[in-house]
Coordinates of C-alpha atoms in Angstrom, one line a residue:
M1 CA 24.8 69.3 -5.3
R2 CA 21.3 68.5 -3.8
I3 CA 20.5 66.4 -6.9
V4 CA 23.8 64.5 -6.5
L5 CA 23.2 63.9 -2.8
L6 CA 19.7 62.9 -3.3
R7 CA 20.8 60.4 -6.1
N8 CA 23.5 59.0 -3.8
W9 CA 21.0 58.7 -0.9
L10 CA 18.5 56.8 -3.2
I11 CA 21.3 54.4 -4.3
V12 CA 22.2 53.7 -0.6
V13 CA 18.6 53.1 0.3
L14 CA 18.0 50.8 -2.7
A15 CA 21.3 48.9 -2.0
T16 CA 20.3 48.5 1.7
A17 CA 16.9 47.2 0.7
I18 CA 18.4 44.7 -1.7
I19 CA 20.9 43.5 0.9
S20 CA 18.1 43.2 3.5
L21 CA 15.9 41.2 1.2
S22 CA 18.8 38.9 0.3
L23 CA 19.2 38.1 4.0
I24 CA 15.6 36.8 4.2
P25 CA 15.4 33.1 3.3
V26 CA 13.4 32.1 0.3
G27 CA 9.8 31.4 1.2
I28 CA 9.6 33.8 4.2
L29 CA 6.8 36.4 4.1
T30 CA 6.7 39.1 6.8
T31 CA 3.6 41.1 7.8
P32 CA 2.7 42.5 11.3
L33 CA 0.4 40.4 13.4
P34 CA -2.3 41.8 15.6
D35 CA -1.7 42.1 19.3
G36 CA -3.2 39.4 21.6
N37 CA -2.8 37.7 24.9
M38 CA 0.2 35.7 23.9
P39 CA 3.6 35.0 25.6
E40 CA 6.1 37.8 25.6
N41 CA 8.4 35.9 23.2
R42 CA 5.5 35.4 20.7
S43 CA 6.6 36.5 17.3
T44 CA 5.0 39.9 16.3
F45 CA 5.6 39.3 12.6
H46 CA 4.1 36.7 10.3
I47 CA 7.2 34.7 9.3
E48 CA 6.4 31.8 6.9
Y49 CA 8.8 29.1 5.9
A50 CA 8.0 27.2 2.7
L51 CA 8.2 23.4 3.1
P52 CA 9.6 21.2 0.3
P53 CA 7.1 19.3 -1.8
P54 CA 5.8 16.2 0.1
A55 CA 6.9 12.8 -1.1
D56 CA 4.5 10.0 -2.0
I57 CA 4.4 6.9 0.2
H58 CA 4.4 3.9 -2.1
M59 CA 3.9 1.3 0.7
P60 CA 0.6 -0.5 0.3
F61 CA -2.0 0.9 2.7
E62 CA -2.6 -2.3 4.5
Q63 CA 1.2 -2.8 5.1
A64 CA 1.4 0.7 6.5
M65 CA -1.5 0.0 8.9
A66 CA -0.1 -3.4 9.9
R67 CA 3.3 -1.8 10.7
R68 CA 1.6 0.9 12.9
M69 CA 3.2 0.9 16.4
S70 CA 4.1 3.2 19.2
V71 CA 7.8 4.3 19.5
R72 CA 8.9 6.1 22.6
E73 CA 12.7 6.1 22.3
F74 CA 14.5 8.2 19.7
T75 CA 18.0 9.0 18.5
D76 CA 19.4 12.5 18.2
E77 CA 19.4 12.3 14.4
P78 CA 17.3 15.3 13.1
V79 CA 14.1 15.0 11.1
T80 CA 14.7 16.5 7.7
D81 CA 12.5 19.2 6.2
E82 CA 11.5 16.7 3.4
E83 CA 10.4 14.1 6.0
L84 CA 8.5 16.7 8.0
S85 CA 6.8 18.0 4.9
T86 CA 5.7 14.5 3.9
I87 CA 4.3 13.8 7.3
L88 CA 2.5 17.1 7.7
W89 CA 0.8 16.8 4.3
H90 CA -0.3 13.3 4.8
A91 CA -1.5 14.2 8.3
Y92 CA -3.7 17.2 7.4
G93 CA -2.8 18.7 4.1
Y94 CA -5.0 19.7 1.2
R95 CA -5.6 17.4 -1.7
D96 CA -5.9 18.6 -5.3
D97 CA -9.7 18.5 -5.0
G98 CA -9.5 21.1 -2.2
S99 CA -10.4 18.7 0.6
R100 CA -8.2 17.5 3.5
T101 CA -6.3 14.3 3.8
I102 CA -8.7 13.2 6.5
Y103 CA -12.5 13.4 6.5
D104 CA -13.8 16.6 8.2
I105 CA -16.7 15.0 9.9
G106 CA -19.0 17.8 11.0
G107 CA -18.3 19.7 7.8
V108 CA -15.7 22.1 9.2
P109 CA -11.9 21.5 9.6
A110 CA -11.3 21.7 13.4
V111 CA -7.7 20.6 13.8
G112 CA -4.5 22.6 14.2
I113 CA -0.9 21.2 14.2
Y114 CA 2.0 23.0 16.0
V115 CA 5.5 21.9 15.2
L116 CA 8.0 22.2 18.1
K117 CA 11.6 22.3 17.0
E118 CA 14.9 23.3 18.7
D119 CA 14.7 27.0 17.7
A120 CA 11.0 27.7 17.9
V121 CA 7.3 26.7 17.8
Y122 CA 5.7 26.8 14.3
R123 CA 2.1 26.3 13.2
Y124 CA 1.4 24.2 10.1
D125 CA -0.4 26.2 7.4
A126 CA -2.0 23.5 5.3
L127 CA -3.3 25.8 2.6
N128 CA 0.1 27.0 1.7
H129 CA 2.0 24.0 3.0
T130 CA 4.3 26.2 5.1
L131 CA 5.4 26.6 8.7
V132 CA 4.4 29.8 10.3
L133 CA 6.6 31.1 13.2
Y134 CA 4.4 31.1 16.3
L135 CA 6.8 31.3 19.3
D136 CA 10.5 31.7 19.7
G137 CA 12.4 29.3 21.9
D138 CA 12.6 25.6 22.6
Y139 CA 9.4 24.3 24.2
R140 CA 9.9 20.6 23.3
S141 CA 10.8 19.5 26.9
I142 CA 7.8 21.4 28.3
V143 CA 5.1 20.3 25.9
G144 CA 6.6 16.9 25.0
W145 CA 8.1 16.1 28.4
Q146 CA 7.0 12.5 28.3
Y147 CA 9.4 11.4 25.5
E148 CA 12.4 13.3 24.3
A149 CA 12.6 13.7 20.5
P150 CA 14.0 16.0 17.8
V151 CA 10.4 17.2 16.9
Q152 CA 7.2 17.4 18.9
L153 CA 3.9 17.7 17.1
A154 CA 1.2 19.3 19.2
I155 CA -2.3 18.7 17.9
V156 CA -5.2 21.0 19.0
Q157 CA -8.9 21.3 18.4
N158 CA -10.8 24.4 17.5
E159 CA -13.8 24.1 19.8
D160 CA -15.5 27.2 18.2
V161 CA -16.1 25.6 14.9
C162 CA -17.0 22.0 15.6
D163 CA -18.6 19.7 18.2
E164 CA -16.0 18.5 20.7
Y165 CA -16.5 14.8 19.9
L166 CA -16.5 15.3 16.1
G167 CA -13.4 17.4 16.4
C168 CA -11.7 14.5 18.2
V169 CA -12.8 12.1 15.5
Q170 CA -11.0 14.3 13.0
I171 CA -7.9 14.3 15.3
G172 CA -8.1 10.5 15.3
G173 CA -7.7 10.5 11.6
V174 CA -4.8 13.0 11.7
Y175 CA -2.7 11.0 14.2
Q176 CA -3.3 7.7 12.2
N177 CA -1.9 9.4 9.1
I178 CA 1.1 10.7 11.1
Q179 CA 1.8 7.2 12.5
F180 CA 1.4 5.5 9.1
T181 CA 3.6 8.0 7.3
A182 CA 6.3 8.2 10.0
N183 CA 6.6 4.5 10.1
A184 CA 6.9 4.2 6.3
L185 CA 9.7 6.8 6.4
N186 CA 11.5 4.7 9.1
L187 CA 10.6 7.4 11.7
G188 CA 8.7 6.7 14.9
T189 CA 6.1 8.4 17.0
V190 CA 3.5 7.8 19.7
V191 CA 0.2 9.4 20.7
T192 CA 0.4 11.0 24.2
G193 CA -2.2 13.0 26.1
E194 CA -2.6 14.7 29.4
V195 CA -5.2 16.7 31.4
P196 CA -4.6 19.6 31.5
S197 CA -2.7 19.5 28.2
P198 CA 0.9 20.7 28.3
I199 CA 0.2 22.3 24.9
E200 CA -1.4 25.2 26.8
N201 CA 2.1 26.3 27.8
I202 CA 2.7 27.8 24.4
G203 CA -0.2 30.1 24.8
L204 CA -3.0 28.9 22.5
P205 CA -5.4 31.3 20.8
A206 CA -8.9 31.6 22.2
G207 CA -11.1 28.7 21.2
E208 CA -8.2 26.2 20.7
K209 CA -7.9 23.2 23.0
G210 CA -4.7 21.1 23.3
R211 CA -5.4 17.4 22.8
I212 CA -2.4 15.3 22.0
V213 CA 1.4 15.5 21.7
M214 CA 3.3 13.2 19.3
P215 CA 7.2 13.0 19.6
L216 CA 8.8 12.4 16.2
G217 CA 12.2 11.1 15.4
H218 CA 14.3 8.1 14.4
P219 CA 13.7 5.0 16.5
R220 CA 16.5 4.1 18.8
Y221 CA 15.7 0.5 18.0
P222 CA 15.3 0.0 14.2
Y223 CA 12.1 -1.6 13.0
N224 CA 12.2 -5.4 12.7
F225 CA 8.9 -6.9 11.5
V226 CA 8.4 -10.6 10.8
Y227 CA 5.4 -11.7 8.8
R228 CA 3.8 -14.2 11.1
P229 CA 0.0 -13.9 11.0
M230 CA -0.8 -17.3 12.6
W231 CA -4.4 -16.7 11.4
L232 CA -6.7 -19.3 12.9
S233 CA -10.2 -18.3 11.8
F234 CA -13.0 -19.0 9.4
L235 CA -12.8 -15.3 8.6
P236 CA -10.7 -14.6 5.5
R237 CA -7.1 -13.4 6.2
P238 CA -6.3 -9.7 5.5
Q239 CA -4.9 -9.2 2.1
E240 CA -2.6 -6.4 0.8
S241 CA -4.0 -4.3 -2.1
D242 CA -2.0 -2.6 -4.8
V243 CA -3.2 0.8 -3.5
S244 CA -0.4 2.8 -1.8
L245 CA -0.9 4.8 1.4
T246 CA -0.7 8.1 -0.5
D247 CA -3.2 6.9 -3.2
A248 CA -5.6 5.7 -0.6
I249 CA -5.5 9.1 1.1
I250 CA -5.9 10.9 -2.2
Q251 CA -8.7 8.7 -3.5
R252 CA -10.7 8.6 -0.3
S253 CA -14.3 9.8 -0.7
E254 CA -17.5 9.7 1.4
G255 CA -20.6 8.3 -0.2
S256 CA -24.2 9.4 0.3
S257 CA -26.0 6.2 -0.8
F258 CA -25.1 2.6 -0.2
T259 CA -26.3 -0.5 -2.1
G260 CA -25.1 -3.7 -3.7
T261 CA -23.1 -6.3 -1.8
V262 CA -20.1 -6.6 0.4
S263 CA -18.3 -9.9 0.2
T264 CA -17.1 -12.0 3.1
Q265 CA -13.5 -11.1 2.3
E266 CA -14.3 -7.4 2.2
Q267 CA -16.2 -7.6 5.4
S268 CA -13.4 -9.3 7.2
Q269 CA -10.9 -6.8 5.8
L270 CA -12.9 -3.9 6.9
L271 CA -13.4 -5.2 10.4
W272 CA -9.7 -6.0 10.7
S273 CA -8.8 -2.5 9.6
A274 CA -11.1 -1.0 12.3
Y275 CA -9.7 -2.8 15.3
G276 CA -7.7 -5.9 14.4
F277 CA -4.3 -7.3 15.2
S278 CA -1.3 -6.9 12.9
Y279 CA -0.1 -9.8 10.8
Y280 CA 3.5 -8.8 11.7
L281 CA 5.4 -9.6 14.9
D282 CA 7.5 -6.9 16.3
R283 CA 11.1 -8.0 16.9
S284 CA 12.6 -4.5 17.4
G285 CA 13.3 -5.1 21.1
Q286 CA 12.2 -1.6 22.4
D287 CA 12.7 -1.2 26.1
L288 CA 9.6 1.0 26.5
N289 CA 7.3 -1.1 24.3
I290 CA 7.3 -4.8 24.8
V291 CA 4.2 -5.5 22.7
K292 CA 4.9 -8.2 20.1
R293 CA 1.8 -8.0 18.0
H294 CA 0.4 -4.5 17.6
R295 CA -3.1 -3.4 16.6
T296 CA -4.3 -1.3 13.7
V297 CA -5.1 1.6 16.1
P298 CA -3.5 2.8 19.4
S299 CA -5.5 3.0 22.6
A300 CA -4.9 5.0 25.8
H301 CA -3.2 2.8 28.4
G302 CA -3.8 -0.1 26.1
Y303 CA -7.4 -0.3 27.3
Y304 CA -9.0 -1.0 23.9
P305 CA -12.6 -0.4 25.2
L306 CA -14.4 -0.2 21.8
K307 CA -16.7 -2.8 20.5
V308 CA -17.3 -3.1 16.7
Y309 CA -20.6 -4.5 15.5
A310 CA -21.6 -5.4 12.0
A311 CA -25.2 -4.9 10.9
T312 CA -26.2 -6.8 7.7
E313 CA -29.4 -8.2 6.1
S314 CA -28.7 -11.6 7.7
G315 CA -28.3 -10.2 11.2
T316 CA -26.1 -8.4 13.6
Y317 CA -22.7 -9.6 14.8
R318 CA -20.0 -8.5 17.3
Y319 CA -16.5 -8.5 16.0
E320 CA -14.0 -10.3 18.3
P321 CA -10.4 -9.3 17.1
N322 CA -8.9 -12.2 18.9
L323 CA -10.7 -14.8 21.0
L324 CA -7.5 -15.1 23.1
I325 CA -8.3 -11.7 24.6
N326 CA -11.4 -13.2 26.1
I327 CA -9.3 -16.0 27.7
N328 CA -6.5 -13.7 29.0
R329 CA -8.7 -10.6 29.5
I330 CA -5.8 -8.5 28.2
P331 CA -6.4 -6.6 25.0
I332 CA -2.6 -6.4 24.2
D333 CA -0.4 -9.2 22.9
F334 CA 2.9 -9.4 24.7
I335 CA 4.0 -12.8 23.4
G336 CA 3.0 -13.0 19.7
S337 CA 0.0 -15.2 20.0
P338 CA -2.0 -16.6 17.1
I339 CA -4.9 -14.5 15.8
L340 CA -8.3 -15.9 16.3
P341 CA -10.8 -13.4 15.0
F342 CA -14.5 -14.3 15.2
L343 CA -18.0 -12.9 14.5
L344 CA -20.4 -13.5 17.3
K345 CA -24.0 -13.5 16.1
I346 CA -26.2 -11.2 18.3
T347 CA -29.4 -11.5 16.4
G348 CA -30.7 -12.9 13.1
D349 CA -33.0 -9.9 12.6
D350 CA -32.3 -7.2 10.0
V351 CA -32.0 -4.1 12.1
R352 CA -30.7 -1.8 9.4
G353 CA -34.0 0.1 9.2
E354 CA -34.1 0.8 12.9
L355 CA -30.4 1.6 12.9
S356 CA -31.0 4.3 10.3
L357 CA -33.6 5.9 12.6
A358 CA -30.8 6.1 15.2
S359 CA -28.3 7.7 12.9
Q360 CA -29.1 8.7 9.2
P361 CA -31.5 7.3 6.5
P362 CA -28.8 6.0 4.1
V363 CA -27.9 3.3 6.7
A364 CA -31.1 1.4 5.9
S365 CA -29.9 0.3 2.5
A366 CA -26.3 -0.3 3.2
P367 CA -25.3 -3.9 2.8
L368 CA -22.9 -3.5 5.7
S369 CA -22.8 -1.0 8.6
L370 CA -20.1 -1.1 11.3
V371 CA -21.2 0.3 14.6
I372 CA -18.7 1.6 17.2
V373 CA -19.8 1.2 20.8
L374 CA -17.8 2.1 23.9
D375 CA -17.7 -0.5 26.7
I376 CA -17.5 1.9 29.7
D377 CA -16.4 -0.8 32.1
M378 CA -13.3 -1.4 30.0
T379 CA -12.3 2.3 30.6
R380 CA -11.9 1.6 34.3
P381 CA -10.1 -1.7 34.9
P382 CA -9.5 -2.6 38.5
G383 CA -6.3 -1.1 39.9
R384 CA -5.7 1.2 37.0
D385 CA -6.7 4.8 36.0
D386 CA -10.4 5.4 35.7
F387 CA -11.2 7.0 32.3
S388 CA -14.9 6.3 32.4
G389 CA -16.1 9.8 33.3
M390 CA -17.7 12.3 30.9
W391 CA -14.9 14.7 31.6
I392 CA -12.6 12.5 29.5
R393 CA -15.1 10.9 27.1
W394 CA -13.4 12.8 24.3
L395 CA -10.5 10.5 24.7
W396 CA -12.5 7.6 23.3
H397 CA -13.8 9.6 20.5
L398 CA -10.2 10.1 19.4
E399 CA -9.9 6.3 19.3
A400 CA -13.2 5.9 17.5
G401 CA -11.9 8.5 15.0
S402 CA -8.8 6.3 14.3
C403 CA -11.0 3.3 13.7
I404 CA -13.3 5.3 11.4
H405 CA -10.3 6.7 9.4
N406 CA -8.9 3.2 8.9
V407 CA -12.3 1.9 7.6
L408 CA -12.7 4.8 5.2
L409 CA -9.3 4.2 3.7
Q410 CA -9.8 0.4 3.6
A411 CA -13.1 0.9 1.8
T412 CA -11.3 3.1 -0.7
T413 CA -8.7 0.4 -1.5
L414 CA -11.5 -2.1 -1.9
G415 CA -13.4 0.1 -4.4
L416 CA -16.3 0.5 -1.9
S417 CA -18.2 3.6 -0.7
A418 CA -18.4 4.5 3.0
N419 CA -19.3 7.3 5.3
V420 CA -19.8 7.9 9.0
F421 CA -22.7 9.2 11.0
P422 CA -22.9 9.9 14.8
V423 CA -25.5 7.9 16.7
T424 CA -28.4 10.2 17.6
D425 CA -30.6 7.7 19.6
D426 CA -28.5 5.8 22.1
S427 CA -31.4 3.9 23.6
M428 CA -32.5 2.5 20.3
V429 CA -29.0 1.2 19.5
L430 CA -28.6 -0.3 23.0
S431 CA -32.0 -2.1 22.5
L432 CA -31.1 -3.4 19.1
F433 CA -27.8 -4.9 20.3
G434 CA -29.1 -6.1 23.7
L435 CA -26.9 -3.8 25.7
D436 CA -27.4 -1.9 28.9
D437 CA -26.4 1.7 29.9
G438 CA -22.9 0.5 30.6
Y439 CA -22.3 1.0 26.9
D440 CA -22.1 4.2 24.8
P441 CA -23.1 3.9 21.1
M442 CA -20.9 6.3 19.2
Y443 CA -20.8 6.0 15.4
V444 CA -22.3 4.1 12.4
I445 CA -20.2 3.5 9.3
P446 CA -22.4 2.5 6.3
I447 CA -20.5 0.7 3.5
G448 CA -21.6 -0.4 0.0
E449 CA -20.8 -0.5 -3.6
R450 CA -19.9 2.8 -5.4

């Protein structure tokens, strides 16, 4: 009798286990998590949801960049798992070579992405391409209170592993890839930030700092782009390559030496990618975004305070994305003006050797180096918010990061080699470019043949 009862008991236990396992969705793994100072409704088990394979984005990289725009109004239509998977992988996934889809300047990945959905908060596990349950409950209206959307992406920086500014440069690349990919999928998003960050409301682990929130959904006003460059310049017009957004991300690599030549067409293309105006006019008619000609990167409050310089053997030049800005003194195009890009010669001297002393030695031989400099006065326009203080200087390193990311991808499509180095001697760069301490030199991007 005991043998029969034991056998029956084992059958019941096995059947119960099988039924229990059958109730766990495919792709979920459960292991206990260590205790910590987290919200009471923080999941105490590691529950991991497998994402479907990401799709390739076949749109040419330049077209994806030219279509970049901020979307603030969304429908209730849900974002599918396939769409979310594609966006997350392009944003910060792992490539086949084991590196990330953005350049980890500083040498250490320092970015985290939380995905806020109706049911819970998840953390993106890039290594396994999964969503890990982090917190039960709907936190979208708390963290993403500025703009209601089906999904909110909360992007954080791990301050324990990387310099604050270099971590923000990484985030700049992440949010560019999110914008490019979302737009190509006919989804929309916008980069938002706040101090203190509302991301802190989900109870971040020690060392993580909330930086930006990006609502994600289907635009209430469908995209309606009209090709209308109205390019009035001696600089060559931007051209679309046959390299897709996905391929540009996969093929991106950072060089260690730079020689050869960079053509006028390539130089113009690289400068445009860094900070230029789109060759499309936006006819979508959004209520909360009346900009008609967008730019290749977003800027907090539309300030666009960065200056891009080009250092070559023949001299140093300042890139003017559109001379009409200097006339209107507004860095945003609300009417669809012609584009008048221009290179203003600063000096006829070859300063590449001195520039390498203020950054890294490979800059000395690079046929072209782009230098990103912050114009501090432009971060505090009269009558508007003052973002000139050191307490928020990280904000402009985000923007510099988006410029850098564009240039690295554009160099890839042109078959060129590029890298980025922080400026280590501000006073030398200011002297070389004839600037005073109202400017903050940030990064040097050397470019040359592979």
